[in-house]
Structures are given as C-alpha cells and as structure tokens.
Short mmCIF file of C-alpha atoms in Angstrom, two decimals:
data_model
loop_
_atom_site.label_atom_id
_atom_site.label_comp_id
_atom_site.label_asym_id
_atom_site.label_seq_id
_atom_site.Cartn_x
_atom_site.Cartn_y
_atom_site.Cartn_z
CA LEU V 1030 -37.99 -3.96 6.78
CA ASN V 1031 -38.72 -0.37 7.28
CA GLU V 1032 -41.64 0.18 4.98
CA GLN V 1033 -40.16 3.14 3.72
CA LEU V 1034 -37.20 1.74 3.00
CA LYS V 1035 -38.13 -0.71 0.90
CA GLN V 1036 -40.88 2.11 -1.47
CA ASP V 1037 -37.42 4.10 -1.95
CA ALA V 1038 -35.26 0.91 -3.14
CA VAL V 1039 -37.85 0.13 -5.75
CA LYS V 1040 -38.49 3.50 -6.99
CA VAL V 1041 -34.40 4.17 -7.02
CA PHE V 1042 -32.91 0.90 -7.27
CA ASP V 1043 -35.45 -1.78 -9.21
CA ALA V 1044 -35.70 -3.46 -6.51
CA THR V 1045 -37.29 -6.10 -5.56
CA PHE V 1046 -37.51 -8.50 -1.72
CA GLU V 1047 -37.86 -11.45 -1.11
CA LYS V 1048 -37.86 -13.32 3.15
CA VAL V 1049 -34.87 -15.60 3.27
CA ASP V 1050 -34.76 -18.33 6.51
CA PHE V 1051 -31.03 -17.90 7.41
CA SER V 1052 -31.77 -20.62 10.14
CA ASN V 1053 -31.36 -22.94 7.07
CA GLY V 1054 -28.26 -21.76 5.56
CA ALA V 1055 -27.70 -24.26 2.72
CA ALA V 1056 -31.01 -23.23 1.30
CA ALA V 1057 -30.49 -19.26 1.40
CA ALA V 1058 -28.06 -19.87 -0.39
CA GLU V 1059 -29.15 -21.50 -2.68
CA LEU V 1060 -31.66 -19.36 -3.10
CA ILE V 1061 -29.02 -16.28 -3.57
CA ASN V 1062 -26.97 -18.38 -6.13
CA LYS V 1063 -30.03 -18.62 -8.77
CA TRP V 1064 -30.85 -15.53 -8.72
CA VAL V 1065 -27.44 -14.43 -8.87
CA GLU V 1066 -27.42 -16.89 -12.33
CA SER V 1067 -30.37 -15.73 -13.71
CA LYS V 1068 -29.52 -12.33 -14.18
CA THR V 1069 -25.68 -13.27 -15.40
CA ASN V 1070 -26.72 -15.34 -18.68
CA GLU V 1071 -26.06 -18.80 -16.21
CA LYS V 1072 -22.83 -17.59 -16.30
CA ILE V 1073 -21.94 -16.65 -12.53
CA LYS V 1074 -22.87 -19.57 -10.44
CA ASN V 1075 -22.59 -20.70 -7.30
CA LEU V 1076 -21.51 -17.05 -5.55
CA LEU V 1077 -22.69 -18.46 -1.93
CA SER V 1078 -20.99 -21.93 -1.29
CA SER V 1079 -23.70 -24.36 0.94
CA ASP V 1080 -22.09 -23.45 4.54
CA SER V 1081 -21.33 -19.73 3.86
CA LEU V 1082 -24.80 -18.72 5.93
CA ASN V 1083 -26.37 -20.13 9.09
CA SER V 1084 -28.67 -18.87 11.86
CA ASP V 1085 -26.39 -16.47 12.72
CA SER V 1086 -26.47 -15.10 9.05
CA ARG V 1087 -28.33 -11.05 9.36
CA LEU V 1088 -27.30 -8.88 6.57
CA VAL V 1089 -25.25 -11.04 3.44
CA LEU V 1090 -24.19 -8.24 0.52
CA VAL V 1091 -23.79 -9.71 -2.79
CA ASN V 1092 -22.19 -8.02 -5.61
CA ALA V 1093 -22.55 -10.41 -9.34
CA LEU V 1094 -21.35 -8.00 -12.68
CA TYR V 1095 -21.68 -10.22 -15.63
CA PHE V 1096 -19.98 -8.38 -19.23
CA LYS V 1097 -20.06 -10.01 -22.23
CA GLY V 1098 -20.41 -6.39 -24.78
CA THR V 1099 -20.49 -6.22 -28.29
CA TRP V 1100 -17.37 -4.53 -30.81
CA LYS V 1101 -17.96 -1.52 -31.92
CA LYS V 1102 -15.41 -2.34 -34.62
CA GLN V 1103 -15.69 -6.18 -34.69
CA PHE V 1104 -13.51 -9.45 -35.14
CA ASP V 1105 -14.06 -11.55 -38.72
CA PRO V 1106 -14.94 -15.02 -37.12
CA ALA V 1107 -12.32 -16.54 -39.99
CA ASN V 1108 -9.14 -14.38 -39.08
CA THR V 1109 -9.01 -16.09 -36.20
CA LEU V 1110 -6.64 -19.09 -35.62
CA ASP V 1111 -5.00 -20.50 -33.30
CA GLN V 1112 -1.31 -18.67 -32.80
CA PRO V 1113 1.64 -19.39 -29.84
CA PHE V 1114 0.46 -17.28 -26.67
CA ASN V 1115 3.99 -16.16 -24.13
CA VAL V 1116 2.74 -17.21 -21.02
CA ASP V 1117 5.83 -16.12 -19.48
CA THR V 1118 9.40 -16.43 -20.74
CA GLU V 1119 9.99 -20.26 -19.94
CA LYS V 1120 6.27 -21.14 -21.24
CA THR V 1121 4.36 -20.56 -24.77
CA VAL V 1122 0.40 -21.85 -25.15
CA MET V 1123 -1.36 -22.25 -28.63
CA VAL V 1124 -4.72 -20.27 -28.22
CA PRO V 1125 -7.58 -19.16 -30.12
CA MET V 1126 -5.86 -15.73 -31.37
CA MET V 1127 -8.97 -12.75 -33.02
CA TYR V 1128 -6.52 -10.32 -35.25
CA LEU V 1129 -8.98 -7.17 -36.55
CA GLU V 1130 -6.37 -4.03 -38.69
CA ASP V 1131 -8.93 -0.49 -37.98
CA ASN V 1132 -8.44 2.77 -36.86
CA PHE V 1133 -8.87 2.54 -32.15
CA SER V 1134 -6.70 4.26 -30.10
CA TYR V 1135 -3.10 3.90 -28.99
CA GLY V 1136 -0.40 5.00 -27.43
CA GLU V 1137 3.30 4.34 -26.17
CA SER V 1138 4.62 4.51 -22.62
CA GLN V 1139 8.57 5.13 -21.26
CA GLU V 1140 7.06 5.11 -18.06
CA LEU V 1141 5.46 2.00 -17.99
CA GLY V 1142 7.41 -0.13 -20.78
CA ALA V 1143 3.86 -1.06 -22.54
CA GLN V 1144 1.56 0.39 -25.08
CA LEU V 1145 -1.83 1.03 -24.48
CA LEU V 1146 -4.71 0.32 -26.93
CA LYS V 1147 -8.81 1.66 -26.51
CA MET V 1148 -11.10 -0.91 -28.41
CA HIS V 1149 -15.47 1.02 -28.22
CA TYR V 1150 -18.14 -1.73 -27.48
CA VAL V 1151 -21.26 -0.70 -29.80
CA GLY V 1152 -23.32 2.51 -28.68
CA GLU V 1153 -19.53 3.82 -27.34
CA LYS V 1154 -20.38 4.17 -23.39
CA ALA V 1155 -18.28 1.16 -22.52
CA SER V 1156 -14.59 0.37 -24.14
CA MET V 1157 -12.03 -2.20 -23.01
CA LEU V 1158 -8.93 -0.24 -22.31
CA ILE V 1159 -5.80 -2.83 -23.06
CA VAL V 1160 -1.61 -2.66 -21.88
CA LEU V 1161 0.55 -4.74 -23.13
CA PRO V 1162 3.64 -5.09 -21.31
CA ASN V 1163 6.81 -4.16 -24.12
CA GLU V 1164 8.99 -7.16 -22.42
CA ILE V 1165 7.72 -10.96 -21.92
CA ASP V 1166 8.61 -10.75 -18.36
CA GLY V 1167 7.37 -6.98 -17.99
CA LEU V 1168 4.07 -7.78 -16.27
CA ASP V 1169 5.02 -7.53 -12.83
CA GLY V 1170 6.43 -4.39 -13.40
CA VAL V 1171 3.73 -2.87 -15.10
CA LEU V 1172 1.21 -3.84 -12.36
CA GLN V 1173 3.34 -2.33 -9.62
CA LYS V 1174 3.92 0.96 -11.19
CA LEU V 1175 0.37 0.59 -11.51
CA ALA V 1176 -0.44 0.04 -7.61
CA ASP V 1177 1.93 2.51 -7.05
CA GLY V 1178 -0.71 5.19 -8.06
CA TYR V 1179 1.12 5.42 -11.54
CA ASP V 1180 -1.42 8.57 -13.35
CA LEU V 1181 -3.17 5.97 -15.87
CA THR V 1182 -5.45 8.67 -16.65
CA GLY V 1183 -3.15 10.96 -18.50
CA GLU V 1184 -1.81 7.96 -20.61
CA VAL V 1185 -5.06 7.57 -21.63
CA ASP V 1186 -5.31 11.64 -21.91
CA LYS V 1187 -2.38 11.55 -25.04
CA MET V 1188 -3.56 8.47 -26.67
CA PHE V 1189 -4.63 8.96 -30.49
CA ASP V 1190 -6.26 7.41 -33.05
CA THR V 1191 -4.16 5.54 -35.84
CA LYS V 1192 -4.82 2.83 -37.74
CA VAL V 1193 -3.10 -0.55 -35.10
CA GLN V 1194 -3.43 -4.85 -36.22
CA VAL V 1195 -4.85 -5.79 -33.19
CA THR V 1196 -3.55 -9.41 -32.03
CA ILE V 1197 -5.38 -10.62 -29.03
CA PRO V 1198 -6.51 -13.75 -27.66
CA LYS V 1199 -10.86 -14.91 -26.64
CA PHE V 1200 -11.05 -15.29 -22.87
CA LYS V 1201 -12.65 -15.49 -20.04
CA ILE V 1202 -12.21 -13.55 -16.53
CA GLU V 1203 -13.77 -14.82 -13.69
CA THR V 1204 -12.69 -12.86 -9.82
CA GLU V 1205 -14.09 -13.70 -6.51
CA ILE V 1206 -13.71 -10.65 -3.75
CA ASP V 1207 -13.88 -10.88 -0.19
CA LEU V 1208 -15.97 -7.93 0.11
CA CYS V 1209 -15.46 -8.17 4.46
CA ASP V 1210 -11.56 -8.17 3.90
CA LEU V 1211 -11.38 -5.50 1.65
CA LEU V 1212 -13.97 -2.77 2.41
CA PRO V 1213 -11.82 -2.01 5.93
CA LYS V 1214 -9.81 -0.93 4.31
CA LEU V 1215 -10.99 1.38 2.21
CA GLY V 1216 -12.67 3.21 5.46
CA ILE V 1217 -15.82 1.10 5.90
CA LYS V 1218 -15.91 -0.30 8.55
CA ALA V 1219 -19.53 0.32 10.58
CA ILE V 1220 -21.61 -2.15 8.30
CA PHE V 1221 -19.28 -5.44 9.93
CA ASP V 1222 -20.21 -3.69 13.32
CA SER V 1223 -22.42 -6.05 15.33
CA THR V 1224 -22.56 -3.53 17.77
CA ASN V 1225 -22.91 -0.50 16.53
CA SER V 1226 -23.92 -0.89 12.31
CA GLY V 1227 -25.57 2.45 11.99
CA LEU V 1228 -28.16 -0.09 10.25
CA THR V 1229 -30.33 0.06 12.65
CA LYS V 1230 -32.95 2.11 10.75
CA VAL V 1231 -33.40 -0.45 7.83
CA LEU V 1232 -35.80 -2.17 10.29
CA ASN V 1233 -38.86 -2.06 11.90
CA THR V 1234 -37.74 -3.96 15.10
CA ASP V 1235 -34.81 -3.47 17.69
CA GLU V 1236 -33.07 -6.12 16.29
CA LYS V 1237 -29.18 -5.70 15.24
CA LEU V 1238 -28.41 -5.68 11.88
CA TYR V 1239 -24.98 -5.04 11.08
CA VAL V 1240 -23.26 -6.89 6.82
CA SER V 1241 -22.32 -10.37 8.46
CA LYS V 1242 -20.91 -11.50 4.50
CA ALA V 1243 -20.44 -9.75 1.91
CA VAL V 1244 -18.77 -11.36 -1.37
CA GLN V 1245 -18.34 -10.37 -5.07
CA LYS V 1246 -17.25 -12.26 -8.54
CA ALA V 1247 -17.34 -10.85 -11.34
CA PHE V 1248 -17.52 -12.31 -15.30
CA ILE V 1249 -16.06 -10.85 -18.19
CA GLU V 1250 -16.01 -13.03 -21.99
CA VAL V 1251 -14.24 -11.43 -24.46
CA ASN V 1252 -14.35 -12.96 -28.19
#
C-alpha cells in the first residue's frame, strides 16, 4: 500500500491495516469475519462465506452496520405483552408488543395512506421513523410510492408533537446486499473494472487493483 495513503487513512478514518493472504480464501474470509464480529458486538457473523474469496481476489469492500440505540423515552418491560400482529390480511401471529404513552412527533399522510411516528434515541442524533399503513394490506402500496420517489421528507416536515399511545413489536432486522450489483446501478462502475479501476495509486507497484467483491450487512435491534 502507498505509505501516504496509509497515513491519511489512519489520521482521517482511524483505520487499521492487516495483511491478508487471498490465496487461502477460507482463512482470509474467517479473518475478516472475526474482525466484523468484534466490531458489531458479535451481532453480525459470517459476513463472507468460506468460498467467497480466492487467489484472484484483489480488493474486498465490506460494510457492516450494527445499531442498537437507547430510547430517549424508554419502554417499561412490565408493559410488554404478547399481542396479535398482522402479517397480512390472512395471517396473524402473537409477538411481544411494547407499549408507551408519551409525547412524540406524529403525522398522518393521506397521499401515502399511512401514519408516521418519530421516536428519538438518547442524544437525539438518531431517531427512528415508523411508517404505519392505514390498511393491513397497505404496505406494498406505501413501499411502491416511496420507491417511485414520493417526497417523504415533506411529510416529516409536517409532523407535530402530540401525545401518542405507541404499541410496537420487539424486532431484529438483518439484511445483506451484494454491492457489486447495486453500486454500478448508482453509477459507481470503475472500481470494479479489472483493467481501469482508477485505483492504481493505492499501491506502490504496477499490479492491477480493483474491487473484486463488495458486500454490506446490517443488523438493527429494537426493544
């Protein structure tokens, strides 16, 4: 690696560096997985499969996100009870439901056909925006409008503080996205080009460097 790049990465991003032998793909994947696991409170495991890396691998981009904040207005565990949750119009399951009555930022959108609720975490630098369809089978319609570019920020700007009775399920969300498919659709293509990635200055050698694998995994816990 270029020495100046390493110095800048440490100074700006507090980065660390470790040599990885991609010729032993399974060992390299295990090394990366252990690092990700340690940085995400052991919530994100096995980010890379043992056969995802090989001697042809050059640069691997991994993005792991773990979020578990503390609510500014916390739920009392004594108020958490098993209640019915509508999966769709035909299926209902019993899940632990948290309950809290307090002042929150709230809104109603006729265009989306949904209610909006914003709940802050401690420090108020982060918050969760909950969009609840008015109809049990209304989720697909809401998602489609958002995917089509509906201005959700405009709805957020119209929200107001009021007392709300909040009942939401405890849940965990874990998602994995292959960034090799997603990033080119967003116009980020060059870094995946094995012949002209624009990353040549990263190394002190003439070796071709490009991103051969890119994956993002996120874990969010709400309780």
